[in-house]
């Protein structure tokens, strides 16, 4: 290692050099680092940095020599196939769809030619120019990062830190987008109007939606509920599955945090007891199903309701021009708990969120709405 002193506008700096032999060409190459001092402490630090650079250069060359044909598409597909068994069928379909989108956005280039700036530029253009949502853009970036980390563990690529450092800045929200975000949940008056309309359109689905509002379950979790998942003694349900109406199969919940016990309020217990009793009459004509298939929220054919059928009925509702779907009532549950002052962590545990981002999104809108009543409440204080 040798040192060269240099003068810059900021003062004196020291450049440290070290040579190494390239294992492929047998020629001598050099690496360098620049520090602000040349004390023994600085020299030791420089030596460590130089050795890291040399090792990274050799590892990169080794990967390029051993696996020159490994491409971006191959790595993404390999990671998805590796990860698929750990997620629900619905998430598996989402990964397949995302892979097709990634193939449309990126070229199938060898990993050793892949640059982090290329990925960043494509995704920035996808969000800011092509108009893709920030959430969807970040989900694609997350798949790329996971696939590249997998590639590093497999020995296809030496260093992925530059890729892990990629961040996409969200474009400012328009007034329309802000208003749309506030339409993700219903207030008390809108809920009353919703339940009243559903009672006239379809009583059972109206009760199903009311149950969803008081529990915050995902629609797949609600449809997967069986009689054995309901504990009458402690008044709680055990959320441990998700129902796919398209395949009529019961799979695992969305993630590890989705496994949870949800205590029920009195109204929710009334609704679930109503369904269990009314289902008895259906079983008399349809036949008794096995205990593990005694679903609670079933249609006239004895199968759990289809999400498409529920959403079709919800589209008939006229609630201040809002687009109503099943997920609105999950968000509404979060907003109701927020208004009651329930701590964020407790809300996340109840609805099965592992990332506070979604919960906070609803939480923030509710607290903004609550601010409107602060002056009104302060004016009632008489000191």
Coordinates of C-alpha atoms in Angstrom, one line a residue:
X1 CA 0.0 0.0 0.0
X2 CA 1.3 3.5 -0.8
X3 CA 0.0 7.0 -0.1
X4 CA -0.2 10.2 -2.2
X5 CA -0.9 13.6 -0.7
X6 CA -3.3 15.8 -2.6
X7 CA -4.6 19.4 -2.3
X8 CA -8.2 20.1 -2.8
X9 CA -10.5 23.1 -2.3
X10 CA -11.4 21.6 1.1
X11 CA -7.8 21.1 2.1
X12 CA -5.3 18.2 2.2
X13 CA -6.5 14.7 1.5
X14 CA -4.6 11.4 1.2
X15 CA -5.2 8.8 -1.5
X16 CA -4.3 5.2 -0.6
X17 CA -3.4 2.7 -3.3
X18 CA -3.0 -1.1 -3.4
X19 CA -2.3 -3.5 -6.3
X20 CA -3.7 -7.0 -6.9
X21 CA -3.4 -9.6 -9.6
X22 CA -6.5 -10.2 -11.7
X23 CA -7.2 -13.9 -11.5
X24 CA -8.6 -13.9 -15.1
X25 CA -6.0 -12.0 -17.0
X26 CA -3.0 -12.3 -14.6
X27 CA -2.4 -8.6 -15.0
X28 CA -1.9 -6.2 -12.1
X29 CA -4.7 -3.8 -11.3
X30 CA -5.1 -1.3 -8.5
X31 CA -7.7 0.1 -6.2
X32 CA -7.8 3.3 -4.2
X33 CA -9.6 5.1 -1.4
X34 CA -9.4 8.7 -0.2
X35 CA -9.2 9.8 3.4
X36 CA -8.6 13.1 5.2
X37 CA -5.6 11.9 7.3
X38 CA -2.6 9.6 7.2
X39 CA -2.2 8.7 10.8
X40 CA -1.8 5.0 11.8
X41 CA -5.5 4.9 12.5
X42 CA -6.3 6.2 9.0
X43 CA -3.8 3.8 7.4
X44 CA -5.5 0.8 9.1
X45 CA -8.9 2.0 8.0
X46 CA -7.6 2.5 4.4
X47 CA -6.1 -0.9 4.3
X48 CA -9.4 -2.5 5.4
X49 CA -11.3 -0.6 2.7
X50 CA -8.8 -1.5 0.0
X51 CA -9.0 -5.2 0.9
X52 CA -12.8 -5.1 0.7
X53 CA -12.6 -3.5 -2.7
X54 CA -10.1 -6.2 -3.9
X55 CA -12.3 -9.0 -2.6
X56 CA -15.5 -7.5 -4.2
X57 CA -13.7 -7.2 -7.6
X58 CA -12.5 -10.8 -7.4
X59 CA -15.9 -12.1 -6.4
X60 CA -17.7 -10.1 -9.1
X61 CA -15.3 -11.6 -11.7
X62 CA -15.8 -15.1 -10.3
X63 CA -19.6 -14.8 -10.5
X64 CA -19.3 -13.4 -14.0
X65 CA -17.1 -16.2 -15.1
X66 CA -19.1 -19.0 -13.5
X67 CA -22.6 -17.9 -14.3
X68 CA -22.5 -15.7 -17.4
X69 CA -25.9 -16.9 -18.6
X70 CA -28.0 -16.1 -15.5
X71 CA -30.4 -13.4 -16.4
X72 CA -32.8 -11.1 -14.6
X73 CA -35.9 -13.0 -15.7
X74 CA -34.4 -16.3 -14.6
X75 CA -33.6 -15.0 -11.1
X76 CA -37.0 -13.5 -10.6
X77 CA -38.8 -16.6 -11.8
X78 CA -36.5 -18.8 -9.6
X79 CA -37.2 -16.7 -6.5
X80 CA -40.9 -16.7 -7.1
X81 CA -41.0 -20.5 -7.5
X82 CA -38.9 -20.8 -4.3
X83 CA -41.1 -18.4 -2.4
X84 CA -44.6 -19.5 -3.7
X85 CA -45.1 -22.4 -1.2
X86 CA -44.9 -19.9 1.7
X87 CA -47.8 -17.7 0.6
X88 CA -51.5 -18.0 -0.1
X89 CA -52.8 -19.0 -3.6
X90 CA -54.1 -15.4 -4.1
X91 CA -50.6 -14.0 -3.4
X92 CA -49.1 -16.5 -5.7
X93 CA -51.3 -15.2 -8.5
X94 CA -50.3 -11.7 -7.6
X95 CA -46.6 -12.7 -8.0
X96 CA -47.3 -14.2 -11.4
X97 CA -49.0 -11.1 -12.6
X98 CA -46.2 -8.9 -11.2
X99 CA -43.6 -11.1 -13.0
X100 CA -45.4 -10.4 -16.3
X101 CA -45.3 -6.7 -15.6
X102 CA -41.6 -6.8 -14.8
X103 CA -40.9 -8.6 -18.1
X104 CA -42.8 -5.8 -19.9
X105 CA -40.8 -3.1 -18.1
X106 CA -37.2 -4.6 -18.1
X107 CA -34.9 -6.2 -20.6
X108 CA -33.8 -9.8 -19.8
X109 CA -30.1 -8.8 -19.3
X110 CA -27.4 -10.9 -17.6
X111 CA -27.1 -10.2 -13.9
X112 CA -23.5 -9.0 -14.1
X113 CA -24.6 -6.3 -16.5
X114 CA -27.5 -5.1 -14.3
X115 CA -27.1 -1.6 -12.8
X116 CA -29.1 -0.2 -10.0
X117 CA -29.6 3.1 -11.8
X118 CA -31.3 1.2 -14.7
X119 CA -33.9 -0.3 -12.3
X120 CA -34.4 3.1 -10.6
X121 CA -34.9 5.0 -13.9
X122 CA -37.4 2.4 -15.2
X123 CA -39.5 2.4 -12.0
X124 CA -39.4 6.2 -11.6
X125 CA -40.7 6.5 -15.2
X126 CA -43.3 3.9 -14.5
X127 CA -44.7 5.8 -11.5
X128 CA -44.1 9.5 -12.4
X129 CA -44.6 9.3 -16.2
X130 CA -46.8 6.3 -17.0
X131 CA -49.0 7.0 -14.0
X132 CA -48.7 3.7 -12.1
X133 CA -49.6 3.9 -8.4
X134 CA -46.8 4.4 -5.8
X135 CA -48.0 1.3 -4.0
X136 CA -47.8 -0.9 -7.0
X137 CA -44.4 0.5 -8.1
X138 CA -43.0 -0.2 -4.7
X139 CA -44.4 -3.8 -4.8
X140 CA -42.5 -4.4 -8.0
X141 CA -39.3 -2.9 -6.5
X142 CA -39.8 -5.2 -3.5
X143 CA -39.9 -8.3 -5.7
X144 CA -36.8 -7.2 -7.5
X145 CA -34.9 -6.7 -4.2
X146 CA -36.0 -10.0 -2.9
X147 CA -35.0 -11.8 -6.1
X148 CA -31.6 -10.1 -6.1
X149 CA -30.9 -11.0 -2.5
X150 CA -31.8 -14.6 -3.4
X151 CA -29.4 -14.4 -6.3
X152 CA -26.6 -13.3 -3.9
X153 CA -27.3 -16.2 -1.6
X154 CA -27.2 -18.6 -4.6
X155 CA -23.8 -17.1 -5.7
X156 CA -25.2 -15.6 -9.0
X157 CA -24.1 -12.1 -8.0
X158 CA -21.5 -10.8 -5.5
X159 CA -23.0 -7.6 -4.1
X160 CA -26.5 -6.3 -4.1
X161 CA -26.2 -3.3 -1.7
X162 CA -26.7 -0.8 -4.5
X163 CA -30.0 -2.4 -5.4
X164 CA -31.2 -2.5 -1.8
X165 CA -30.4 1.2 -1.6
X166 CA -32.9 2.1 -4.4
X167 CA -35.8 4.2 -3.2
X168 CA -38.7 5.6 -5.3
X169 CA -40.1 9.0 -4.3
X170 CA -43.9 9.3 -4.5
X171 CA -45.3 12.0 -6.6
X172 CA -47.4 14.6 -4.8
X173 CA -51.0 13.6 -4.5
X174 CA -53.7 15.6 -6.3
X175 CA -56.8 16.9 -4.6
X176 CA -58.8 14.1 -6.3
X177 CA -56.4 11.5 -4.9
X178 CA -56.7 12.9 -1.4
X179 CA -60.5 12.9 -1.6
X180 CA -60.3 9.3 -2.9
X181 CA -58.3 8.3 0.1
X182 CA -60.9 9.7 2.4
X183 CA -63.5 7.6 0.6
X184 CA -62.0 4.3 1.8
X185 CA -64.2 4.3 4.9
X186 CA -67.7 5.3 5.9
X187 CA -68.8 7.5 8.7
X188 CA -71.6 6.7 11.2
X189 CA -74.4 8.2 9.1
X190 CA -73.1 6.5 5.9
X191 CA -73.0 3.2 7.7
X192 CA -76.6 3.5 8.9
X193 CA -77.7 4.4 5.4
X194 CA -75.7 1.4 4.0
X195 CA -77.2 -1.1 6.5
X196 CA -80.7 0.2 5.8
X197 CA -80.3 -0.2 2.0
X198 CA -78.8 -3.7 2.3
X199 CA -81.6 -4.8 4.6
X200 CA -84.0 -4.2 1.7
X201 CA -81.7 -5.6 -1.0
X202 CA -80.3 -8.7 0.6
X203 CA -80.8 -9.3 4.3
X204 CA -78.1 -12.1 4.8
X205 CA -75.4 -10.2 2.9
X206 CA -76.4 -7.1 4.8
X207 CA -75.7 -8.9 8.1
X208 CA -72.5 -10.3 6.7
X209 CA -71.3 -6.7 5.9
X210 CA -72.4 -5.6 9.3
X211 CA -70.3 -8.4 10.9
X212 CA -67.3 -7.4 8.7
X213 CA -67.7 -3.8 9.9
X214 CA -67.5 -4.8 13.6
X215 CA -64.6 -7.2 13.2
X216 CA -62.4 -5.8 10.4
X217 CA -61.9 -9.2 8.8
X218 CA -60.7 -9.5 5.2
X219 CA -63.4 -10.9 3.0
X220 CA -61.4 -14.1 2.5
X221 CA -61.0 -14.5 6.2
X222 CA -64.7 -13.9 6.9
X223 CA -65.8 -16.5 4.2
X224 CA -63.4 -19.0 5.7
X225 CA -65.0 -18.9 9.1
X226 CA -66.4 -22.2 10.3
X227 CA -68.6 -23.1 13.2
X228 CA -65.5 -24.7 14.9
X229 CA -63.7 -21.3 14.7
X230 CA -66.4 -19.7 16.9
X231 CA -66.1 -20.0 20.6
X232 CA -69.5 -19.3 22.2
X233 CA -68.0 -19.3 25.8
X234 CA -65.5 -16.5 25.3
X235 CA -67.3 -14.8 22.5
X236 CA -64.4 -14.8 20.0
X237 CA -63.5 -16.1 16.6
X238 CA -60.3 -17.8 15.6
X239 CA -59.0 -16.4 12.3
X240 CA -56.9 -19.2 10.8
X241 CA -57.8 -19.4 7.1
X242 CA -58.8 -17.6 3.9
X243 CA -61.4 -18.8 1.4
X244 CA -60.9 -18.6 -2.4
X245 CA -64.4 -18.6 -3.9
X246 CA -63.1 -19.1 -7.5
X247 CA -61.6 -22.5 -6.6
X248 CA -63.8 -23.2 -3.5
X249 CA -60.8 -24.0 -1.4
X250 CA -59.8 -22.9 2.1
X251 CA -56.2 -21.9 2.3
X252 CA -53.9 -20.1 4.8
X253 CA -54.3 -16.5 5.8
X254 CA -52.4 -13.7 4.1
X255 CA -49.4 -13.8 6.4
X256 CA -48.2 -14.9 9.9
X257 CA -49.8 -11.9 11.5
X258 CA -53.2 -12.8 10.1
X259 CA -53.5 -15.7 12.5
X260 CA -55.4 -14.1 15.4
X261 CA -58.3 -14.4 17.8
X262 CA -60.9 -11.6 17.4
X263 CA -63.2 -10.9 20.4
X264 CA -66.8 -10.1 19.2
X265 CA -69.1 -7.4 20.5
X266 CA -72.7 -8.2 21.3
X267 CA -74.1 -7.4 17.8
X268 CA -71.4 -9.5 16.1
X269 CA -72.4 -12.5 18.3
X270 CA -76.1 -12.0 17.5
X271 CA -75.2 -12.1 13.8
X272 CA -73.0 -15.2 13.9
X273 CA -75.6 -17.0 16.0
X274 CA -78.3 -16.1 13.5
X275 CA -76.3 -17.6 10.6
X276 CA -75.5 -20.8 12.5
X277 CA -79.2 -21.3 13.4
X278 CA -80.5 -20.5 9.9
X279 CA -77.8 -22.8 8.3
X280 CA -79.4 -25.7 10.2
X281 CA -82.5 -25.4 8.1
X282 CA -80.4 -25.4 4.9
X283 CA -78.5 -28.5 6.0
X284 CA -81.8 -30.4 6.4
X285 CA -82.3 -30.2 2.6
X286 CA -78.6 -30.1 1.5
X287 CA -77.3 -32.7 3.9
X288 CA -74.9 -32.3 6.9
X289 CA -71.4 -31.3 5.8
X290 CA -68.3 -32.5 7.7
X291 CA -67.4 -30.4 10.7
X292 CA -64.4 -28.9 9.0
X293 CA -66.6 -27.7 6.2
X294 CA -69.4 -26.2 8.2
X295 CA -68.9 -22.6 7.0
X296 CA -70.9 -19.9 8.7
X297 CA -71.6 -17.3 5.9
X298 CA -73.1 -19.6 3.2
X299 CA -75.4 -19.1 0.3
X300 CA -78.5 -21.1 -0.6
X301 CA -76.3 -23.8 -2.1
X302 CA -74.4 -24.4 1.1
X303 CA -71.1 -22.8 -0.1
X304 CA -69.5 -19.6 1.2
X305 CA -70.7 -16.5 -0.6
X306 CA -68.6 -15.4 -3.6
X307 CA -66.8 -12.1 -3.3
X308 CA -68.0 -11.1 -6.7
X309 CA -71.6 -11.7 -5.8
X310 CA -71.2 -9.6 -2.6
X311 CA -69.5 -6.7 -4.5
X312 CA -72.2 -6.8 -7.2
X313 CA -74.8 -6.1 -4.5
X314 CA -72.7 -3.4 -2.9
X315 CA -72.5 -1.6 -6.2
X316 CA -76.2 -1.0 -6.0
X317 CA -75.8 1.1 -2.8
X318 CA -76.1 4.9 -3.1
X319 CA -73.8 6.3 -0.3
X320 CA -72.9 9.8 -1.2
X321 CA -71.4 8.8 -4.5
X322 CA -68.8 6.5 -2.9
X323 CA -67.5 3.4 -4.6
X324 CA -68.4 0.6 -2.1
X325 CA -66.6 -2.7 -2.0
X326 CA -66.0 -5.3 0.8
X327 CA -62.7 -3.8 1.7
X328 CA -64.3 -0.4 2.5
X329 CA -65.8 -2.0 5.6
X330 CA -62.4 -3.3 6.8
X331 CA -61.1 0.2 6.6
X332 CA -64.3 1.5 8.3
X333 CA -63.6 -0.8 11.2
X334 CA -60.1 0.8 11.6
X335 CA -61.7 4.2 11.4
X336 CA -64.2 3.3 14.1
X337 CA -61.5 2.0 16.5
X338 CA -59.4 5.2 15.8
X339 CA -62.3 7.4 16.7
X340 CA -62.7 5.4 20.0
X341 CA -59.1 6.2 20.8
X342 CA -57.9 2.6 20.5
X343 CA -54.0 2.5 20.3
X344 CA -52.5 1.9 16.9
X345 CA -50.8 -1.3 18.0
X346 CA -54.0 -2.7 19.3
X347 CA -55.8 -1.9 16.0
X348 CA -53.0 -3.6 14.0
X349 CA -53.2 -6.7 16.1
X350 CA -57.0 -6.9 15.7
X351 CA -57.0 -6.5 11.9
X352 CA -53.9 -8.6 11.3
X353 CA -51.6 -5.9 9.9
X354 CA -47.8 -6.3 10.2
X355 CA -47.0 -3.0 8.5
X356 CA -48.4 0.1 10.1
X357 CA -48.5 2.0 6.8
X358 CA -52.1 0.9 5.8
X359 CA -53.4 1.3 9.3
X360 CA -51.8 4.8 9.6
X361 CA -53.3 5.8 6.3
X362 CA -56.8 5.4 7.6
X363 CA -55.8 6.5 11.1
X364 CA -54.5 9.8 9.8
X365 CA -57.6 10.6 7.8
X366 CA -59.8 9.9 10.8
X367 CA -57.8 12.1 13.1
X368 CA -57.9 14.9 10.5
X369 CA -61.7 14.5 10.4
X370 CA -61.8 14.6 14.2
X371 CA -60.0 18.0 14.2
X372 CA -63.1 19.6 12.7
X373 CA -65.0 19.0 15.9
X374 CA -62.3 20.3 18.3
X375 CA -63.4 24.0 18.2
X376 CA -67.0 22.9 18.6
X377 CA -66.1 20.9 21.7
X378 CA -63.9 23.7 23.1
X379 CA -66.8 26.1 22.8
X380 CA -68.9 23.9 25.1
X381 CA -66.4 24.3 27.9
X382 CA -67.7 26.8 30.5
X383 CA -65.0 27.9 33.0

